[in-house]
mmCIF file of C-alpha atoms and ligand atoms in Angstrom:
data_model
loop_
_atom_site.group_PDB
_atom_site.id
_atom_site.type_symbol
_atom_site.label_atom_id
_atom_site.label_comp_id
_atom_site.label_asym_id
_atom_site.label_seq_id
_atom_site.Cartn_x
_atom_site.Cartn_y
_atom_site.Cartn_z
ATOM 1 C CA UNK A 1 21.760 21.306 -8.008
ATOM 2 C CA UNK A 2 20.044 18.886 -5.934
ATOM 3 C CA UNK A 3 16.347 18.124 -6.775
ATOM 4 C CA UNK A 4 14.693 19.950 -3.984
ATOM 5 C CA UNK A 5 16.765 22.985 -4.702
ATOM 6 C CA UNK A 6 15.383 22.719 -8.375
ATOM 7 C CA UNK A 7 12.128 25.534 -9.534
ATOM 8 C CA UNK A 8 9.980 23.839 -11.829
ATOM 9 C CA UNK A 9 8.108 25.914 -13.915
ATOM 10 C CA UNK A 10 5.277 24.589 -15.669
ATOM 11 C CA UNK A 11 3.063 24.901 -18.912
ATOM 12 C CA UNK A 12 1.939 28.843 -18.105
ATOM 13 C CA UNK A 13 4.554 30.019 -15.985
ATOM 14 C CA UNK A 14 3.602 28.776 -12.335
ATOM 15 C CA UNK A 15 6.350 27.642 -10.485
ATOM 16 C CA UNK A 16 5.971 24.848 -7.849
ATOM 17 C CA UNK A 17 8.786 26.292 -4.982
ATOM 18 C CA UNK A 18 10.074 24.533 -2.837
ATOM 19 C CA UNK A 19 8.228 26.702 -0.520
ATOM 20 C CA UNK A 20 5.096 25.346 -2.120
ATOM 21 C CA UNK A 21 5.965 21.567 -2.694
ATOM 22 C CA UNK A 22 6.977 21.927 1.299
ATOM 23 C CA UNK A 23 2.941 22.848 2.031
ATOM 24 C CA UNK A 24 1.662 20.580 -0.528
ATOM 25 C CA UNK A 25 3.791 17.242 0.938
ATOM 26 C CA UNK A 26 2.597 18.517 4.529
ATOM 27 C CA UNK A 27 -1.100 18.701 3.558
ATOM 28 C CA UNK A 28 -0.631 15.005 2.062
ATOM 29 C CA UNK A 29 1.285 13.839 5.563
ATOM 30 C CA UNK A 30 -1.539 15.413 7.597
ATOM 31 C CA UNK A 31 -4.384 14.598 5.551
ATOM 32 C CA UNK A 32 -3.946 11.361 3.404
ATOM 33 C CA UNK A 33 -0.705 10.020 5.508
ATOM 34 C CA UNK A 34 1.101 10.054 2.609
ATOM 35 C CA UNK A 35 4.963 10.527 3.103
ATOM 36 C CA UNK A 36 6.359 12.595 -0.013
ATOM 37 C CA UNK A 37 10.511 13.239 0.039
ATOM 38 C CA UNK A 38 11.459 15.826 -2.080
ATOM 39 C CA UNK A 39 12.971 13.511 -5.195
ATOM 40 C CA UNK A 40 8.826 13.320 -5.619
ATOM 41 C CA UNK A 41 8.795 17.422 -6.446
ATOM 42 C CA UNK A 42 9.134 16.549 -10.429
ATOM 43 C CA UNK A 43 6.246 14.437 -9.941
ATOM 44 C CA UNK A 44 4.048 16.848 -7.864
ATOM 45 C CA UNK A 45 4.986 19.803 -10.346
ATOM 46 C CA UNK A 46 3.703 17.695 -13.715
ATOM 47 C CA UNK A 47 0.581 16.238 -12.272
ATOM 48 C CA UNK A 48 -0.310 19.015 -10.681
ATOM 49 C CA UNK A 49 0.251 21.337 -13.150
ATOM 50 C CA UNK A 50 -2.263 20.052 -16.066
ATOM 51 C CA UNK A 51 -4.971 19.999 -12.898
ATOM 52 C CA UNK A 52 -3.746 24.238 -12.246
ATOM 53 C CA UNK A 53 -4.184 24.690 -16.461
ATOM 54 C CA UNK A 54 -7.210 23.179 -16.311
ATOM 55 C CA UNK A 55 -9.155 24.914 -13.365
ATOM 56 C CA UNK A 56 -7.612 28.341 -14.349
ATOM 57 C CA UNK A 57 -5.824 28.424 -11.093
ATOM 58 C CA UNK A 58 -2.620 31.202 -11.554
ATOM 59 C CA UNK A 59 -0.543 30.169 -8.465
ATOM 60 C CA UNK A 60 -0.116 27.440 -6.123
ATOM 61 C CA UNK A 61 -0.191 29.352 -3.389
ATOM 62 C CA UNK A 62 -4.564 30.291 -4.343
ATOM 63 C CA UNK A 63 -4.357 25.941 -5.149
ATOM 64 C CA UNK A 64 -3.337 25.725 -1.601
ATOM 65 C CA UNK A 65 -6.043 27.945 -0.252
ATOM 66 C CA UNK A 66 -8.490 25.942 -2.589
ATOM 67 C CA UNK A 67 -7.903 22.668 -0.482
ATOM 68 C CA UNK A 68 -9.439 24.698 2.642
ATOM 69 C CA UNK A 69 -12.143 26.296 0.855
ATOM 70 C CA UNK A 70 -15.765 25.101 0.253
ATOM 71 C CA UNK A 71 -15.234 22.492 -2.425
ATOM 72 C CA UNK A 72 -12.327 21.176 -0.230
ATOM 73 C CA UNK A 73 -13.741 17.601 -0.158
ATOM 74 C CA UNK A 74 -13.739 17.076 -4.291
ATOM 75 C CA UNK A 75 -10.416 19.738 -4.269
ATOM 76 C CA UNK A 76 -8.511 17.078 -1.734
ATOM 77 C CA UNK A 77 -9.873 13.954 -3.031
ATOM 78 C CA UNK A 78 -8.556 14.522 -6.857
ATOM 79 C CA UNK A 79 -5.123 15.879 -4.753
ATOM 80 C CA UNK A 80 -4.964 12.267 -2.942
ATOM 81 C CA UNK A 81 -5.833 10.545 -7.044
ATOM 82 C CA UNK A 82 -3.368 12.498 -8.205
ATOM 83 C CA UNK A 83 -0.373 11.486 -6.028
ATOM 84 C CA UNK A 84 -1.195 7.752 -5.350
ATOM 85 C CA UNK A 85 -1.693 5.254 -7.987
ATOM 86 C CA UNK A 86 -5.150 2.803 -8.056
ATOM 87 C CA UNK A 87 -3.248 -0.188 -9.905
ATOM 88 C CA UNK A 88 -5.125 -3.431 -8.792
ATOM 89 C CA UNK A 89 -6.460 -6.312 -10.841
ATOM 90 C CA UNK A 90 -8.140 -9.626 -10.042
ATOM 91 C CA UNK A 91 -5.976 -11.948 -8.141
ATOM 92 C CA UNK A 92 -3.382 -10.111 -7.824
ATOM 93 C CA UNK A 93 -0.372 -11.679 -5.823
ATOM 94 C CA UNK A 94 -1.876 -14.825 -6.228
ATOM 95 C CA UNK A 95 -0.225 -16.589 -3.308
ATOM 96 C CA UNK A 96 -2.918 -14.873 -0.781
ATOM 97 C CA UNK A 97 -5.755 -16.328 -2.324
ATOM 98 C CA UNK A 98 -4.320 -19.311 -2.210
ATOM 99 C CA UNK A 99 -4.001 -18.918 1.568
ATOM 100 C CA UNK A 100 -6.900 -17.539 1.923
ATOM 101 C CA UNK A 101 -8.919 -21.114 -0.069
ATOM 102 C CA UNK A 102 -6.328 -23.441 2.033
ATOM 103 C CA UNK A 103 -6.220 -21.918 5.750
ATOM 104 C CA UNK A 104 -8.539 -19.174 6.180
ATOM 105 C CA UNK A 105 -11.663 -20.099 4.324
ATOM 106 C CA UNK A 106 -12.485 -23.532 5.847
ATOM 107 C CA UNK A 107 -12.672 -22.921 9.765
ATOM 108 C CA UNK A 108 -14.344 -19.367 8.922
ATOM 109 C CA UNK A 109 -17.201 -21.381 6.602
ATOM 110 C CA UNK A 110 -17.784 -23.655 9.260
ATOM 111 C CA UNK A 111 -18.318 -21.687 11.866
ATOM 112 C CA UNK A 112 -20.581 -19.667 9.699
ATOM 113 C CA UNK A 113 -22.612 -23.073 9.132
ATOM 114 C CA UNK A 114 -22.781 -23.367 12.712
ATOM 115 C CA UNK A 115 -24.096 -19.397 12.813
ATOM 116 C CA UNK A 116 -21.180 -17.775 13.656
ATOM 117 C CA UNK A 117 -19.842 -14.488 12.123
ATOM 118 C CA UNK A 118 -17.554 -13.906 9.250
ATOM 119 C CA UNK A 119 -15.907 -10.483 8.037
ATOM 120 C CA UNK A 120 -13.452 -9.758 6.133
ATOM 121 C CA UNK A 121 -11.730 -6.292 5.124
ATOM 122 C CA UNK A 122 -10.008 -5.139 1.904
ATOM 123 C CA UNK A 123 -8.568 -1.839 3.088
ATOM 124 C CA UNK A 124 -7.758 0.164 0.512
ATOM 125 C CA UNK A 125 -9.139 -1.701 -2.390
ATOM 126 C CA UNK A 126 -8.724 0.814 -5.384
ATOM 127 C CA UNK A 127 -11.652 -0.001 -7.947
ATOM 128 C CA UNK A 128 -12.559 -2.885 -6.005
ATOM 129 C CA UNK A 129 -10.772 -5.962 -7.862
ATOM 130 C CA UNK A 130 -9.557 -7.230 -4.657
ATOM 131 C CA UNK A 131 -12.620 -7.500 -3.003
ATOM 132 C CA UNK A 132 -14.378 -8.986 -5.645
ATOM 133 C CA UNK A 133 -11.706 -11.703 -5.858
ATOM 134 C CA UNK A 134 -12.029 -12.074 -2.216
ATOM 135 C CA UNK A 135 -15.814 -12.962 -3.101
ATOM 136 C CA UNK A 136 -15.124 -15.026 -5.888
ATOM 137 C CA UNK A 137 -12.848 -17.548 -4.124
ATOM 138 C CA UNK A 138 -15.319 -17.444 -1.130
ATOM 139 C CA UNK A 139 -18.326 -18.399 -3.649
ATOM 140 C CA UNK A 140 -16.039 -21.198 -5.344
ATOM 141 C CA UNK A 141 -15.653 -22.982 -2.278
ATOM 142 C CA UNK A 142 -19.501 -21.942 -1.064
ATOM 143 C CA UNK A 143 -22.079 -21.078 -3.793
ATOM 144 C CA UNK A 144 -24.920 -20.204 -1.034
ATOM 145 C CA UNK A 145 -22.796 -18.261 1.030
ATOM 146 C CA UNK A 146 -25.591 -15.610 1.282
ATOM 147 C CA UNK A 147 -27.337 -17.426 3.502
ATOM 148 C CA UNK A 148 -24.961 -17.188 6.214
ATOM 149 C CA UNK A 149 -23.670 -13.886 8.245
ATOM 150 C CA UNK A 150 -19.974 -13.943 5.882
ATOM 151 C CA UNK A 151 -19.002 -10.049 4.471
ATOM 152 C CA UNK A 152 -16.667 -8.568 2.529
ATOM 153 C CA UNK A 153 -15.977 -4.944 3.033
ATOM 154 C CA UNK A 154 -14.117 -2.490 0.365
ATOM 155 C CA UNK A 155 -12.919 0.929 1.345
ATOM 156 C CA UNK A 156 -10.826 3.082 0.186
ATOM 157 C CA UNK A 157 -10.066 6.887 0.837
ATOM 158 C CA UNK A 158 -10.896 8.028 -2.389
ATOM 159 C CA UNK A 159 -14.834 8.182 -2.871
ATOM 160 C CA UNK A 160 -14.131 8.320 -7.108
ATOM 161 C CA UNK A 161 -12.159 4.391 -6.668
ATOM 162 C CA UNK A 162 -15.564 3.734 -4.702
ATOM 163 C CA UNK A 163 -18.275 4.128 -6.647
ATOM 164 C CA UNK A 164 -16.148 2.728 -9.476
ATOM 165 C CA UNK A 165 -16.004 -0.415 -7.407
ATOM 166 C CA UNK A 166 -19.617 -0.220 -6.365
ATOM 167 C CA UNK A 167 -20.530 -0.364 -9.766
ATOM 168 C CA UNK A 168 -18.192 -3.394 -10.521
ATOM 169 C CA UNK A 169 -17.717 -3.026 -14.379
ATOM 170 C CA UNK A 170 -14.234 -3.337 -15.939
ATOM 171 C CA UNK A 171 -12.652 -3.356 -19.170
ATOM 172 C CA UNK A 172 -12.777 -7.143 -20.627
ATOM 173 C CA UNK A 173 -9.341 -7.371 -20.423
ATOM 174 C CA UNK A 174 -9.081 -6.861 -16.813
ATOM 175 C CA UNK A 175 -11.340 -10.052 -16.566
ATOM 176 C CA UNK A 176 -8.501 -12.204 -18.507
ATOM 177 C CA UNK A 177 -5.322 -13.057 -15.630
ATOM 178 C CA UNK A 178 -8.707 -14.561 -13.855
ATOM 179 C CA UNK A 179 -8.097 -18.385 -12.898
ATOM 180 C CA UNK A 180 -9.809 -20.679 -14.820
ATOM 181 C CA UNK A 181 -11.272 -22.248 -11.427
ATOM 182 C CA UNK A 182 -12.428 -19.251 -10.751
ATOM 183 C CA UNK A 183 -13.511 -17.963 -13.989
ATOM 184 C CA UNK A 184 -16.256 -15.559 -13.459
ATOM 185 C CA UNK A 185 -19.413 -15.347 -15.621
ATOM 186 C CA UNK A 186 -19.755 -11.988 -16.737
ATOM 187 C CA UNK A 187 -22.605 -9.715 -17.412
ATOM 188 C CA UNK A 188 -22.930 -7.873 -20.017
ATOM 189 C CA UNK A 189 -20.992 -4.066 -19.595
ATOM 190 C CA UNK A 190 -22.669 -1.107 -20.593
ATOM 191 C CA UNK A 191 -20.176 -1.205 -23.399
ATOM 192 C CA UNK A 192 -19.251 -4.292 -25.698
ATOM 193 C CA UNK A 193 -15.975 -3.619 -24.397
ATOM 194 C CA UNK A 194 -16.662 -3.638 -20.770
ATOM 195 C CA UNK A 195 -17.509 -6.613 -18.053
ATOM 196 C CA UNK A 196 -19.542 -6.529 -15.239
ATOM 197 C CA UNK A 197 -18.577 -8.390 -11.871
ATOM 198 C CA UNK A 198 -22.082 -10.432 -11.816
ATOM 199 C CA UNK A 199 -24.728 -9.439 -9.401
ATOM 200 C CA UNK A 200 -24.180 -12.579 -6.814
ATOM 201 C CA UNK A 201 -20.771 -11.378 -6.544
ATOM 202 C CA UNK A 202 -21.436 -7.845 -6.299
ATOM 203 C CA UNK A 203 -23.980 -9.171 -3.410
ATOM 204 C CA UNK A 204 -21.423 -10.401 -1.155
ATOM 205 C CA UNK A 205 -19.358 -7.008 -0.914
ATOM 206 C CA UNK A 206 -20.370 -4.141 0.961
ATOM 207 C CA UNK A 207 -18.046 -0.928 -0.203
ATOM 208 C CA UNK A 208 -17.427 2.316 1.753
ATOM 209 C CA UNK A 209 -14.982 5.845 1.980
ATOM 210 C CA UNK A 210 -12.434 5.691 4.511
ATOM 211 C CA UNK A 211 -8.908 7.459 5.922
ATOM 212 C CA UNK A 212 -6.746 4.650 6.951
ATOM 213 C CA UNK A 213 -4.896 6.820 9.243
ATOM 214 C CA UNK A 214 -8.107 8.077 11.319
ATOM 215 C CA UNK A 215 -9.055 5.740 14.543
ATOM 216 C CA UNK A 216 -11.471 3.096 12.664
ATOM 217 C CA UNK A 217 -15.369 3.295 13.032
ATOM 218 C CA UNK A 218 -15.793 -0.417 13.467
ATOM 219 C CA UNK A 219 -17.258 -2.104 16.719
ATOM 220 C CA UNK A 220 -16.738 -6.006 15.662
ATOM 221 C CA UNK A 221 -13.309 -7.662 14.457
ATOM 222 C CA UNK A 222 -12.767 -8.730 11.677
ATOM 223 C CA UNK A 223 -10.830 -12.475 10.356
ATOM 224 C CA UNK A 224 -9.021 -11.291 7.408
ATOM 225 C CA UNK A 225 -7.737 -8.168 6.259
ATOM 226 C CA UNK A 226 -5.913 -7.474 3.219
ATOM 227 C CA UNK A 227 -3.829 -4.158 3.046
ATOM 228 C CA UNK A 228 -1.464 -4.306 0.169
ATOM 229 C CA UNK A 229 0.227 -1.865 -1.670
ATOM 230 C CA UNK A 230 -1.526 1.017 0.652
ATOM 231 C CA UNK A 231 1.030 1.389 3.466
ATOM 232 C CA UNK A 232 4.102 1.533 0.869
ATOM 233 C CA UNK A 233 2.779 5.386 0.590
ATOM 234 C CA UNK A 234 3.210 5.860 4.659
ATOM 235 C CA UNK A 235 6.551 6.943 6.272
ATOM 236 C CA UNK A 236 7.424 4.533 9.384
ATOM 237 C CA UNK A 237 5.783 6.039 12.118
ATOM 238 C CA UNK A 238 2.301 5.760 10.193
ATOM 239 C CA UNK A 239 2.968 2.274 8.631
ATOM 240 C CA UNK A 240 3.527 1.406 12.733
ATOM 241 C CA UNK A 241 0.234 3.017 13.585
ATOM 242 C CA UNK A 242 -1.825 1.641 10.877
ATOM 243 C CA UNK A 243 -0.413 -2.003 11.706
ATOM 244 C CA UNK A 244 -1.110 -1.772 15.115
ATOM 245 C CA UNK A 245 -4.826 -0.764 14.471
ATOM 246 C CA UNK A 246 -5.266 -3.781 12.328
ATOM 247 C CA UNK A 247 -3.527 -5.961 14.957
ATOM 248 C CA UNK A 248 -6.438 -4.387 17.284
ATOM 249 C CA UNK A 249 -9.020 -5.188 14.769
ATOM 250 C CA UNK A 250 -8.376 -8.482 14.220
ATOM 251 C CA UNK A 251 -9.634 -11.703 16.151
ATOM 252 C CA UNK A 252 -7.639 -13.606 17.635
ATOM 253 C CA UNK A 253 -6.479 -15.976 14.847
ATOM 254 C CA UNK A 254 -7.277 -13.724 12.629
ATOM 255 C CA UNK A 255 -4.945 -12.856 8.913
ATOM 256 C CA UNK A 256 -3.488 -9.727 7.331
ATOM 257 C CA UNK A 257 -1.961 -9.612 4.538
ATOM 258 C CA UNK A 258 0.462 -7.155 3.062
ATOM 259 C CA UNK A 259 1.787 -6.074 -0.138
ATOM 260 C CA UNK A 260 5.094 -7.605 -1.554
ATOM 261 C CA UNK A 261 7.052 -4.629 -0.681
ATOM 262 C CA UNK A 262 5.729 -3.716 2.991
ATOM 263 C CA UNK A 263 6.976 -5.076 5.855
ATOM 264 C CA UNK A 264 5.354 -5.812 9.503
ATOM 265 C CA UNK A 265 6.962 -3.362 12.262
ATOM 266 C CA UNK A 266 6.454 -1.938 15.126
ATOM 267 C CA UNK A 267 4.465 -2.953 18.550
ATOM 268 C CA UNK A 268 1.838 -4.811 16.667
ATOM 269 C CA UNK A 269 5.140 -7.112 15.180
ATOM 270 C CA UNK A 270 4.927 -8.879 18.756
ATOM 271 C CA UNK A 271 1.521 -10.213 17.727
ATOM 272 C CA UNK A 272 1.891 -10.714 14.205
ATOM 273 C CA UNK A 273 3.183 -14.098 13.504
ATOM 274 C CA UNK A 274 4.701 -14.202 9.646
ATOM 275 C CA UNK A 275 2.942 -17.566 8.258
ATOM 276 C CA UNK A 276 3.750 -16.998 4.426
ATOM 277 C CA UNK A 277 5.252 -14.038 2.078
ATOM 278 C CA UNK A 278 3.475 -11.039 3.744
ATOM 279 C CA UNK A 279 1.153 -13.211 5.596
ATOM 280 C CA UNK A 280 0.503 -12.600 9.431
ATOM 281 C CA UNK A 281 -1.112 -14.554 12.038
ATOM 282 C CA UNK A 282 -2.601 -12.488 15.059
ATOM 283 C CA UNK A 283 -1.185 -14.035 18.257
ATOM 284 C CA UNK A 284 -2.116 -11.865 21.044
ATOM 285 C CA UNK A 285 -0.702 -13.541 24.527
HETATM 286 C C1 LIG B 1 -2.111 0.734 -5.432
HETATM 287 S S1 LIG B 1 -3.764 0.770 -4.794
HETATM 288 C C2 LIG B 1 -3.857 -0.851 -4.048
HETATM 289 C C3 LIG B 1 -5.129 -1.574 -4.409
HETATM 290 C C4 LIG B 1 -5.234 -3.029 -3.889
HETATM 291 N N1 LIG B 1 -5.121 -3.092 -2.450
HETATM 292 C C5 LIG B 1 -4.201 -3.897 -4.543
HETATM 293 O O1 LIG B 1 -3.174 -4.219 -3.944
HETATM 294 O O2 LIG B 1 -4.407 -4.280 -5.714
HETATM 295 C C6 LIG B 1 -3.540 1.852 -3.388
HETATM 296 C C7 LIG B 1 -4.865 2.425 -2.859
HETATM 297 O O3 LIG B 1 -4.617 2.959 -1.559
HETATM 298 C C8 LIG B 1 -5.487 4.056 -1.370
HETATM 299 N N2 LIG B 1 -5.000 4.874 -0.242
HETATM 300 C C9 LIG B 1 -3.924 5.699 -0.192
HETATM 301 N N3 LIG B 1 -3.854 6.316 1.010
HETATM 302 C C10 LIG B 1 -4.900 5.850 1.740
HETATM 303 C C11 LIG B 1 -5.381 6.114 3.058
HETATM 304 N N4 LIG B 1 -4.760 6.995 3.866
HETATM 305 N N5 LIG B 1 -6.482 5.461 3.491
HETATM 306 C C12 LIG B 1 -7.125 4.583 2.670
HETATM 307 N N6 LIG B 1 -6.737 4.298 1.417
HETATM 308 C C13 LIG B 1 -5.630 4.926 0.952
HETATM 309 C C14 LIG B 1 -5.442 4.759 -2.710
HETATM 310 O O4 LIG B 1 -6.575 5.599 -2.895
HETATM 311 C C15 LIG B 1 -5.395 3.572 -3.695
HETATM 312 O O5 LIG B 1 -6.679 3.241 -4.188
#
């Protein structure tokens, strides 16, 4: 029997149908973007299921009716946690920041010395690693960066991943792939065992909740945007979409850069000019 023709029952007798899985994947595809093929129903069933237990909830079906009720925020933001994954760590696919201290860096600095305007985006940046490694190669190569307009923006769609990255503190062995050139000082955790991202770091990075699949709030461009390991999630169509709006938000000139397994399609491929593994250059005319 194939998987999708499979019940699973769980712990205390509710069973995810294939009716149910069906309304769950569509929620995630409407809501989230997220593209879930029925091989994922295994998946679905056991992570869901200790969440049911938990909450006392008897059937999917009053689960389902949950993520349109009052606490639907919290109800679809631990949904989205629960079928994603928020792996990240500090330089992670190295080869970008590498890029980013060779080619993107030194034009943007200078024409932030000259008063110009620098932002870059980590979209969908988990608990925040990314970002902060953003900041860290950005403060190697220009300790008083805060006196000219450069930011770093974190967001994610999950508002938990946020305020984790907000925060900034990380267990010490997160700290330890870290570069030695780029070896940050820590502060002190709130536990022996934890790190803290230090303050002037923290300083440079702004952090805030957002859908990558709703039309984007920003009025100004950014010069860099790193995306990776988000659109692996979205089926085609939405990867296409969600490329195009970064091709929109970028400035001429400007980089994205992708995770190791995504690919640049669609219209905004035109644009997008490959200039290193998962590294784009926008082109427009
Ligand atoms: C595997 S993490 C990638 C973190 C980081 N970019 C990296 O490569 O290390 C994927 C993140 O994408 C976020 N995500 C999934 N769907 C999203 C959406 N529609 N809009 C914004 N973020 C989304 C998840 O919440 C998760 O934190």
């Amino acid at each position: 029997m194939s998987i999708a023709g499979r019940i699973e029952p769980l712990d205390e007798g509710i069973i995810l149908s294939d009716q149910d899985f069906d309304a769950i994947a569509q929620f995630a595809y409407k809501h989230f973007g997220l593209a879930m093929s029925p091989s994922k129903k295994p998946l679905v069933s056991s992570r869901l299921s200790r969440k049911l237990r938990k909450q006392n909830i008897k059937t999917f079906k009053d689960y389902l009716k949950r993520l349109d009720g009052p606490n639907a925020d919290q109800e679809r933001s631990e949904l989205l946690s629960l079928l994603t994954t928020n792996v990240t760590q500090f330089f992670r696919e190295p080869h970008h920041f590498e890029t980013l201290r060779k080619d993107v860096l030194p034009p943007l600095i200078e024409r932030a010395k000259k008063g110009g305007r620098v932002r870059i985006w980590s979209a969908g940046c988990s608990i925040g690693q990314e970002p902060y490694t953003i900041a860290a190669v950005l403060h190697a190569m220009l300790p008083d960066a805060d006196r000219y307009d450069i930011k770093i923006l974190g967001t994610d769609i999950d508002p938990v991943v946020v305020k984790t990255a907000e925060v900034g503190q990380y267990p010490l062995e997160d700290f330890e792939g870290i570069p030695k050139e780029y070896k940050m000082q820590l502060e002190a955790g709130a536990k022996p065992e934890t790190g803290r991202v230090p303050q002037f770091l923290r300083n440079k990075v702004t952090f805030g909740v957002l859908n990558l699949i709703q039309p984007f709030p920003f009025k100004g461009k950014f010069d860099a945007i790193f995306c990776r390991n988000v659109a692996i999630y979205f089926d085609n169509p939405t990867q296409q979409k969600v490329w195009q709006a970064f091709q929109k938000s970028l400035t001429p000139g400007g980089y994205l850069f992708i995770g190791h397994s995504e690919r640049m399609s669609g219209p905004a491929a035109q644009y997008m000019k490959t200039v290193g593994i998962t590294t784009y250059l926008n082109t427009p005319g």
